[in-house]
Short mmCIF file of C-alpha atoms and ligand atoms in Angstrom, two decimals:
data_model
loop_
_atom_site.label_atom_id
_atom_site.label_comp_id
_atom_site.label_asym_id
_atom_site.label_seq_id
_atom_site.Cartn_x
_atom_site.Cartn_y
_atom_site.Cartn_z
CA MET A 1 -5.23 13.63 -10.86
CA SER A 2 -6.84 10.60 -9.23
CA TYR A 3 -7.73 7.33 -10.94
CA GLN A 4 -10.58 5.08 -9.82
CA ILE A 5 -9.38 1.49 -9.57
CA GLY A 6 -11.25 -1.79 -9.14
CA LEU A 7 -9.68 -5.14 -8.23
CA VAL A 8 -10.67 -8.58 -9.47
CA GLY A 9 -9.03 -11.09 -7.14
CA ALA A 10 -7.56 -10.18 -3.77
CA GLY A 11 -5.30 -13.10 -2.91
CA TYR A 12 -1.59 -13.46 -2.37
CA ILE A 13 -0.12 -11.21 -5.06
CA MET A 14 -2.76 -8.49 -4.77
CA GLN A 15 -2.27 -8.18 -1.01
CA LYS A 16 1.48 -8.77 -0.91
CA GLU A 17 2.59 -6.53 -3.78
CA HIS A 18 -0.06 -4.60 -5.73
CA LEU A 19 -2.06 -3.13 -2.87
CA PRO A 20 0.99 -1.94 -0.87
CA ALA A 21 2.35 -0.37 -4.09
CA LEU A 22 -1.03 1.25 -4.83
CA MET A 23 -1.20 2.67 -1.29
CA LYS A 24 2.05 4.56 -1.94
CA GLU A 25 0.61 6.23 -5.09
CA GLU A 26 -1.33 9.44 -4.53
CA ARG A 27 -2.91 9.08 -7.98
CA ALA A 28 -4.50 5.70 -7.14
CA ASN A 29 -7.93 5.49 -5.52
CA VAL A 30 -8.82 1.84 -4.94
CA LEU A 31 -12.59 1.95 -4.86
CA ALA A 32 -13.82 -1.61 -5.11
CA VAL A 33 -12.82 -5.27 -4.93
CA VAL A 34 -14.38 -8.52 -6.16
CA SER A 35 -13.13 -12.02 -5.41
CA GLY A 36 -14.30 -15.56 -6.02
CA SER A 37 -15.19 -16.65 -2.51
CA GLY A 38 -15.57 -13.13 -1.16
CA GLN A 39 -13.31 -13.95 1.77
CA SER A 40 -10.11 -12.50 0.35
CA ALA A 41 -12.01 -9.41 -0.87
CA ALA A 42 -13.37 -8.78 2.62
CA GLU A 43 -9.90 -9.26 4.09
CA ALA A 44 -8.29 -6.90 1.56
CA SER A 45 -11.04 -4.35 2.13
CA ALA A 46 -10.36 -4.37 5.87
CA ARG A 47 -6.56 -4.34 5.55
CA PHE A 48 -6.32 -1.66 2.87
CA ASP A 49 -9.46 0.36 3.56
CA ILE A 50 -11.21 -0.41 0.27
CA PRO A 51 -14.75 1.00 0.62
CA ASN A 52 -16.71 -1.38 -1.63
CA VAL A 53 -16.76 -5.19 -1.84
CA TYR A 54 -18.80 -6.95 -4.52
CA LYS A 55 -19.70 -10.55 -5.25
CA THR A 56 -19.60 -10.15 -9.03
CA GLU A 57 -17.72 -8.02 -11.53
CA GLU A 58 -21.04 -6.94 -13.12
CA GLU A 59 -22.14 -5.39 -9.80
CA MET A 60 -18.84 -3.52 -9.55
CA TYR A 61 -19.06 -2.14 -13.11
CA ALA A 62 -22.72 -1.16 -12.60
CA ALA A 63 -21.87 0.77 -9.43
CA HIS A 64 -18.69 2.61 -10.46
CA ASP A 65 -17.13 4.45 -13.33
CA LEU A 66 -13.66 2.88 -13.14
CA ASP A 67 -10.49 3.97 -14.95
CA LEU A 68 -8.58 0.74 -14.36
CA VAL A 69 -9.24 -2.79 -13.25
CA MET A 70 -6.43 -4.95 -11.91
CA ILE A 71 -6.95 -8.68 -12.40
CA ALA A 72 -5.17 -11.29 -10.24
CA VAL A 73 -7.29 -14.43 -10.30
CA PRO A 74 -6.38 -18.00 -11.36
CA ASN A 75 -5.09 -18.01 -14.93
CA ALA A 76 -8.16 -19.75 -16.37
CA TYR A 77 -10.28 -16.65 -15.55
CA HIS A 78 -7.92 -13.98 -16.93
CA ALA A 79 -9.40 -13.81 -20.43
CA GLU A 80 -13.01 -13.68 -19.30
CA ALA A 81 -12.34 -10.99 -16.68
CA ALA A 82 -10.16 -8.88 -18.99
CA VAL A 83 -12.60 -8.95 -21.90
CA ARG A 84 -15.49 -8.13 -19.55
CA ALA A 85 -13.60 -5.14 -18.15
CA MET A 86 -12.69 -3.77 -21.58
CA GLU A 87 -16.27 -4.22 -22.80
CA ASN A 88 -17.32 -2.17 -19.79
CA GLY A 89 -15.01 0.61 -21.00
CA VAL A 90 -12.25 0.06 -18.44
CA ASP A 91 -8.49 -0.21 -19.02
CA VAL A 92 -6.93 -3.43 -17.77
CA PHE A 93 -3.86 -4.58 -15.92
CA CYS A 94 -3.87 -8.39 -15.94
CA GLU A 95 -1.43 -10.57 -14.02
CA LYS A 96 0.74 -13.03 -15.94
CA PRO A 97 0.46 -15.34 -17.77
CA PRO A 98 -1.87 -13.57 -20.18
CA ALA A 99 -4.24 -16.58 -20.21
CA ILE A 100 -4.01 -20.34 -20.51
CA THR A 101 -4.37 -20.75 -24.29
CA THR A 102 -3.26 -18.79 -27.33
CA ALA A 103 -6.89 -18.47 -28.44
CA GLU A 104 -7.76 -16.74 -25.15
CA ALA A 105 -4.79 -14.38 -25.37
CA ALA A 106 -5.79 -13.56 -28.95
CA ARG A 107 -9.35 -12.89 -27.77
CA MET A 108 -7.99 -10.44 -25.17
CA GLU A 109 -5.86 -8.76 -27.83
CA GLU A 110 -8.87 -8.50 -30.15
CA ALA A 111 -11.02 -7.00 -27.36
CA ALA A 112 -8.34 -4.37 -26.67
CA SER A 113 -8.26 -3.29 -30.29
CA ARG A 114 -12.06 -3.44 -30.72
CA THR A 115 -12.81 -1.42 -27.58
CA GLY A 116 -9.78 0.88 -27.76
CA ARG A 117 -8.96 0.03 -24.13
CA LYS A 118 -5.46 -0.53 -22.79
CA LEU A 119 -4.44 -4.06 -21.85
CA MET A 120 -1.22 -4.33 -19.84
CA TYR A 121 0.24 -7.56 -18.50
CA GLY A 122 1.96 -8.13 -15.16
CA PHE A 123 5.43 -8.90 -16.43
CA HIS A 124 7.04 -7.00 -13.57
CA HIS A 125 10.60 -8.17 -14.29
CA ARG A 126 10.57 -5.66 -17.15
CA PHE A 127 10.58 -2.95 -14.48
CA SER A 128 13.83 -3.92 -12.79
CA GLN A 129 16.81 -1.60 -12.90
CA GLU A 130 18.79 -4.48 -14.44
CA ALA A 131 16.34 -4.59 -17.36
CA ASP A 132 16.76 -0.83 -17.84
CA ILE A 133 20.54 -1.25 -17.96
CA VAL A 134 20.34 -4.05 -20.55
CA LYS A 135 17.95 -2.00 -22.69
CA ALA A 136 20.33 0.96 -22.58
CA ALA A 137 23.39 -1.21 -23.27
CA ALA A 138 21.66 -2.87 -26.23
CA ALA A 139 20.63 0.52 -27.62
CA ASP A 140 24.29 1.62 -27.35
CA GLY A 141 25.36 -1.43 -29.41
CA GLU A 142 27.18 -3.04 -26.46
CA ILE A 143 25.57 -6.44 -27.01
CA GLY A 144 25.37 -6.51 -30.80
CA ASP A 145 23.32 -9.14 -32.58
CA ILE A 146 21.76 -11.52 -30.06
CA TYR A 147 21.95 -14.99 -31.56
CA HIS A 148 21.22 -17.15 -28.55
CA ILE A 149 19.21 -16.79 -25.32
CA ARG A 150 19.24 -18.93 -22.19
CA VAL A 151 16.22 -18.72 -19.93
CA HIS A 152 16.25 -20.10 -16.38
CA ALA A 153 13.31 -20.10 -13.98
CA LEU A 154 14.36 -22.80 -11.55
CA ARG A 155 13.06 -23.46 -8.07
CA ARG A 156 14.56 -26.20 -5.95
CA ARG A 157 11.39 -26.96 -3.92
CA GLY A 158 9.06 -24.07 -4.79
CA ILE A 159 5.70 -25.65 -5.51
CA PRO A 160 3.29 -22.93 -4.35
CA GLY A 161 1.38 -24.23 -1.34
CA TRP A 162 -1.53 -21.78 -1.73
CA GLY A 163 -4.12 -21.08 -4.40
CA THR A 164 -4.58 -23.24 -7.50
CA PHE A 165 -0.99 -23.50 -8.78
CA THR A 166 -0.98 -27.31 -8.91
CA ASP A 167 -4.30 -27.55 -10.78
CA VAL A 168 -3.79 -27.72 -14.54
CA ASP A 169 -7.41 -26.79 -15.29
CA LYS A 170 -7.18 -23.52 -13.36
CA GLN A 171 -3.57 -22.62 -14.18
CA GLY A 172 -2.96 -24.18 -17.59
CA GLY A 173 0.41 -25.59 -16.54
CA GLY A 174 3.17 -25.60 -13.93
CA PRO A 175 6.49 -23.73 -13.84
CA LEU A 176 6.53 -23.08 -17.59
CA MET A 177 3.17 -21.27 -17.38
CA ASP A 178 3.86 -19.66 -14.01
CA ILE A 179 7.51 -18.56 -13.83
CA GLY A 180 9.03 -19.62 -17.16
CA VAL A 181 6.62 -17.14 -18.75
CA HIS A 182 8.27 -14.25 -16.84
CA MET A 183 11.74 -15.02 -18.15
CA LEU A 184 10.53 -15.77 -21.69
CA ASP A 185 8.78 -12.41 -21.78
CA LEU A 186 11.83 -10.66 -20.35
CA ALA A 187 14.12 -12.33 -22.88
CA PHE A 188 12.05 -11.07 -25.83
CA TYR A 189 11.53 -7.64 -24.27
CA LEU A 190 15.31 -7.27 -23.95
CA SER A 191 16.38 -8.86 -27.23
CA GLY A 192 13.61 -8.78 -29.83
CA TRP A 193 10.40 -10.48 -30.85
CA TYR A 194 12.00 -12.83 -33.36
CA ARG A 195 9.86 -14.95 -35.68
CA PRO A 196 9.71 -18.48 -34.21
CA LEU A 197 9.96 -21.40 -36.62
CA GLU A 198 9.96 -24.49 -34.43
CA VAL A 199 9.52 -25.43 -30.79
CA SER A 200 10.60 -28.55 -28.95
CA ALA A 201 10.04 -29.33 -25.27
CA SER A 202 9.81 -31.98 -22.57
CA THR A 203 7.86 -31.81 -19.34
CA HIS A 204 8.56 -33.92 -16.25
CA TYR A 205 6.40 -35.02 -13.34
CA ARG A 206 9.02 -36.52 -11.01
CA LEU A 207 9.10 -34.65 -7.69
CA GLY A 208 5.74 -32.90 -7.33
CA ARG A 209 3.68 -36.06 -7.15
CA LYS A 210 5.54 -37.31 -4.07
CA PRO A 211 5.51 -35.70 -0.62
CA GLY A 212 8.62 -33.71 0.23
CA VAL A 213 10.11 -30.53 1.63
CA GLY A 214 8.24 -27.39 0.56
CA LEU A 215 10.05 -24.04 0.39
CA LEU A 216 6.87 -22.18 -0.65
CA GLY A 217 4.43 -23.85 1.72
CA SER A 218 3.17 -27.39 1.54
CA TRP A 219 1.26 -28.76 -1.41
CA ASP A 220 -0.90 -31.82 -1.90
CA PRO A 221 1.01 -34.28 -4.12
CA SER A 222 -2.18 -36.20 -4.90
CA SER A 223 -3.68 -33.11 -6.58
CA MET A 224 -0.53 -32.17 -8.52
CA SER A 225 -1.67 -32.14 -12.16
CA VAL A 226 0.98 -29.75 -13.52
CA GLU A 227 4.57 -30.54 -14.51
CA ASP A 228 7.32 -29.89 -11.97
CA PHE A 229 10.03 -29.39 -14.62
CA ALA A 230 10.04 -28.27 -18.26
CA ALA A 231 12.85 -27.90 -20.78
CA GLY A 232 12.44 -26.30 -24.18
CA PHE A 233 14.23 -25.22 -27.32
CA ILE A 234 12.99 -22.60 -29.79
CA ARG A 235 14.46 -22.08 -33.24
CA PHE A 236 13.86 -18.61 -34.72
CA GLU A 237 14.42 -17.22 -38.16
CA HIS A 238 18.00 -16.33 -39.11
CA GLY A 239 19.25 -19.27 -37.03
CA ARG A 240 18.64 -17.65 -33.64
CA SER A 241 17.94 -20.00 -30.73
CA LEU A 242 16.64 -20.11 -27.17
CA VAL A 243 16.95 -22.78 -24.49
CA LEU A 244 14.75 -22.83 -21.42
CA GLU A 245 14.78 -24.72 -18.15
CA THR A 246 12.10 -24.14 -15.58
CA SER A 247 11.01 -25.95 -12.44
CA PHE A 248 8.81 -25.84 -9.37
CA ALA A 249 10.96 -28.64 -7.95
CA ALA A 250 14.37 -29.90 -9.10
CA ASN A 251 17.52 -31.26 -7.56
CA THR A 252 19.68 -28.21 -8.03
CA LYS A 253 21.76 -25.91 -5.82
CA GLU A 254 19.88 -22.67 -5.30
CA GLU A 255 16.48 -22.18 -3.73
CA GLU A 256 15.35 -20.10 -6.70
CA ARG A 257 17.02 -18.79 -9.81
CA LEU A 258 15.19 -16.69 -12.39
CA SER A 259 17.48 -15.38 -15.06
CA VAL A 260 17.98 -14.58 -18.71
CA HIS A 261 21.35 -14.79 -20.41
CA LEU A 262 21.67 -13.02 -23.75
CA PHE A 263 24.52 -14.07 -26.02
CA GLY A 264 25.40 -11.29 -28.49
CA ASP A 265 28.24 -10.99 -30.98
CA LYS A 266 29.54 -7.85 -29.22
CA GLY A 267 28.79 -8.74 -25.63
CA GLY A 268 26.77 -10.94 -23.35
CA VAL A 269 24.63 -10.21 -20.33
CA GLU A 270 23.09 -12.19 -17.51
CA ILE A 271 20.24 -10.50 -15.69
CA ASP A 272 20.36 -12.14 -12.23
CA PRO A 273 22.88 -11.88 -10.75
CA PHE A 274 23.62 -9.08 -13.16
CA GLU A 275 26.84 -9.32 -15.13
CA MET A 276 27.89 -8.08 -18.57
CA TYR A 277 30.62 -9.83 -20.53
CA THR A 278 32.59 -7.90 -23.10
CA GLU A 279 35.92 -7.72 -24.92
CA LYS A 280 37.49 -4.26 -24.83
CA TYR A 281 40.89 -2.64 -24.58
CA GLY A 282 42.51 -5.96 -25.54
CA ALA A 283 40.95 -7.76 -22.60
CA LEU A 284 37.90 -9.77 -21.59
CA LEU A 285 35.96 -7.66 -19.08
CA ASP A 286 33.08 -8.43 -16.73
CA ILE A 287 30.88 -5.53 -15.61
CA THR A 288 28.82 -5.72 -12.43
CA PRO A 289 26.59 -3.03 -10.90
CA ALA A 290 27.21 -1.39 -7.56
CA TYR A 291 24.67 0.01 -5.09
CA LEU A 292 21.62 -0.43 -7.36
CA ASP A 293 19.34 -0.48 -4.31
CA GLN A 294 20.56 2.96 -3.34
CA ALA A 295 20.04 4.29 -6.85
CA ASP A 296 16.37 3.33 -6.67
CA PRO A 297 15.02 1.47 -3.63
CA ARG A 298 11.57 0.87 -5.16
CA SER A 299 10.48 -2.68 -5.96
CA ASP A 300 9.72 -3.76 -9.51
CA TYR A 301 6.03 -3.85 -8.53
CA GLU A 302 6.16 -0.23 -7.35
CA ARG A 303 7.84 0.84 -10.56
CA GLN A 304 5.20 -1.11 -12.49
CA ILE A 305 2.29 0.64 -10.71
CA GLU A 306 3.89 4.04 -11.32
CA HIS A 307 4.19 3.18 -15.01
CA ILE A 308 0.53 2.09 -15.24
CA LEU A 309 -0.59 5.39 -13.70
CA ASP A 310 1.71 7.29 -16.07
CA VAL A 311 -0.01 5.46 -18.94
CA LEU A 312 -3.46 6.42 -17.62
CA GLU A 313 -2.26 10.00 -17.34
CA GLY A 314 -1.00 9.96 -20.93
CA LYS A 315 2.60 10.51 -19.80
CA ALA A 316 3.85 7.10 -21.05
CA ARG A 317 3.03 4.49 -23.65
CA PRO A 318 2.36 1.01 -22.22
CA VAL A 319 5.57 -0.97 -21.92
CA SER A 320 3.70 -4.20 -22.53
CA GLU A 321 1.46 -4.57 -25.56
CA PRO A 322 -1.40 -7.04 -26.04
CA TRP A 323 0.20 -8.78 -29.04
CA GLN A 324 3.27 -9.58 -26.96
CA GLY A 325 1.08 -11.55 -24.56
CA THR A 326 -0.30 -13.57 -27.46
CA TYR A 327 3.23 -14.15 -28.78
CA VAL A 328 4.50 -15.57 -25.47
CA GLN A 329 1.34 -17.60 -24.97
CA GLN A 330 1.75 -19.17 -28.40
CA LEU A 331 5.27 -20.34 -27.57
CA ILE A 332 4.16 -21.81 -24.25
CA GLU A 333 1.27 -23.61 -25.88
CA ALA A 334 3.61 -25.01 -28.54
CA MET A 335 6.00 -26.25 -25.81
CA TYR A 336 3.21 -28.09 -24.02
CA GLU A 337 2.04 -29.55 -27.33
CA SER A 338 5.55 -30.66 -28.22
CA ALA A 339 6.02 -32.29 -24.79
CA ALA A 340 2.65 -34.05 -24.94
CA GLU A 341 3.22 -35.38 -28.45
CA GLY A 342 6.93 -36.11 -28.12
CA ARG A 343 7.88 -34.23 -31.29
CA ALA A 344 8.90 -30.78 -32.48
CA VAL A 345 6.05 -28.38 -33.32
CA SER A 346 6.35 -26.16 -36.37
CA LEU A 347 5.17 -22.55 -36.12
CA ASP A 348 6.33 -21.67 -39.61
CA GLY A 349 3.33 -21.11 -41.80
N1 NAD B 401 3.75 -11.30 -11.04
C1 NAD B 401 4.03 -12.37 -10.31
O1 NAD B 401 5.18 -12.73 -10.14
C2 NAD B 401 2.90 -13.15 -9.70
C3 NAD B 401 3.08 -13.76 -8.45
C4 NAD B 401 2.01 -14.50 -7.91
C5 NAD B 401 0.83 -14.63 -8.63
N2 NAD B 401 0.72 -14.05 -9.86
C6 NAD B 401 -0.51 -14.23 -10.67
O2 NAD B 401 -1.62 -13.65 -10.00
C7 NAD B 401 -2.77 -14.48 -10.17
C8 NAD B 401 -3.33 -14.84 -8.79
O3 NAD B 401 -2.32 -15.50 -8.05
P1 NAD B 401 -2.33 -15.45 -6.43
O4 NAD B 401 -1.05 -16.03 -6.00
O5 NAD B 401 -2.69 -14.10 -5.95
O6 NAD B 401 -3.49 -16.51 -6.14
P2 NAD B 401 -4.46 -16.61 -4.89
O7 NAD B 401 -5.06 -17.96 -4.97
O8 NAD B 401 -3.76 -16.20 -3.65
O9 NAD B 401 -5.60 -15.52 -5.17
C9 NAD B 401 -6.55 -15.68 -6.19
C10 NAD B 401 -7.70 -14.69 -6.00
O10 NAD B 401 -8.65 -14.90 -7.05
C11 NAD B 401 -9.95 -15.06 -6.47
N3 NAD B 401 -10.75 -15.85 -7.42
C12 NAD B 401 -10.68 -17.16 -7.68
N4 NAD B 401 -11.53 -17.49 -8.66
C13 NAD B 401 -12.16 -16.34 -9.02
C14 NAD B 401 -13.15 -16.03 -9.98
N5 NAD B 401 -13.67 -16.97 -10.77
N6 NAD B 401 -13.56 -14.74 -10.09
C15 NAD B 401 -13.04 -13.77 -9.29
N7 NAD B 401 -12.09 -14.03 -8.36
C16 NAD B 401 -11.67 -15.30 -8.24
C17 NAD B 401 -9.69 -15.70 -5.13
O11 NAD B 401 -10.82 -15.52 -4.27
C18 NAD B 401 -8.48 -14.89 -4.69
O12 NAD B 401 -8.88 -13.62 -4.24
C19 NAD B 401 -2.34 -15.69 -11.01
O13 NAD B 401 -2.65 -15.45 -12.35
C20 NAD B 401 -0.82 -15.71 -10.84
O14 NAD B 401 -0.15 -16.22 -11.98
C21 NAD B 401 1.71 -13.29 -10.38
#
């Protein structure tokens, strides 16, 4: 079985991760690519032997009967591109974050249900072996009731020096929108989609607006319109809570740390580096994995592509569902609103 795939956007993530993963999949036939300027599409076409390059998505849909479109363009164009694809009868994989507003994410969700097309988001951390272990441990009752979650997505000097990541109009926000979203999604995927009652957050603009060392390329401080640090607190029903810290730049030890820590009444788990904390046999025990790379050397992106093709083939149900994108987007929007207004935002009602 071979699936006809079109690409919208052919920049960093498409060329670094998705295309190499697609090339390893016999079921994937990448037929066409569209990109904003056309330059990255031409480059991707040459590097990965993609036979057709188009200037617009309409031209691509008119020329081909696609099974899947993969979208990796600046966040502000996700909703438009995803809805257009679904209205053209094509299933969608869309990079994270779902969109830049809750209304857009809801529009994407509505289009998926109206057209009957699949809409899967690029939350690739769900495809790690560590996530599989936590899911299995939770199903076995090893963690118990999760009453608190800590989310970290901290970079020391990781303001992306390419693309539009410092432009609030194109991206919708900084680290909260870009990397915080990964760990928020992972936290809910691993614990549960609890009903949020109230959100509180602060955003900071301290380091990104001055020149400095760049560990992800160099950026232009004068065009930095997104936050460089965000902190948030979410209160859920039944007293559950979540704290978040996320940064593109912060004075902290590690270069980058993306992690989720689940606090349960039977056990706890931290995803990266992976460690489980439990009390058994009259002792406090820590459990760490050994040789995970040898168990499965594939990257999360490769596992994600395999899953998407399994979904197209009818062998799997999508791991990510459109309403989950809207849920995460709503929390992010509430955090930005809380930070801008300097008060807690109620989601209860
Ligand atoms: N899963 C991850 O961890 C991860 C990592 C990096 C990027 N991303 C996401 O992927 C998306 C793209 O990021 P990137 O780093 O590849 O950016 P990039 O700037 O390298 O590439 C963006 C691509 O979009 C094209 N483009 C711009 N405007 C367009 C438009 N209006 N219509 C069609 N194409 C357009 C550009 O020509 C380019 O090909 C973002 O949403 C980002 O959040 C996800």
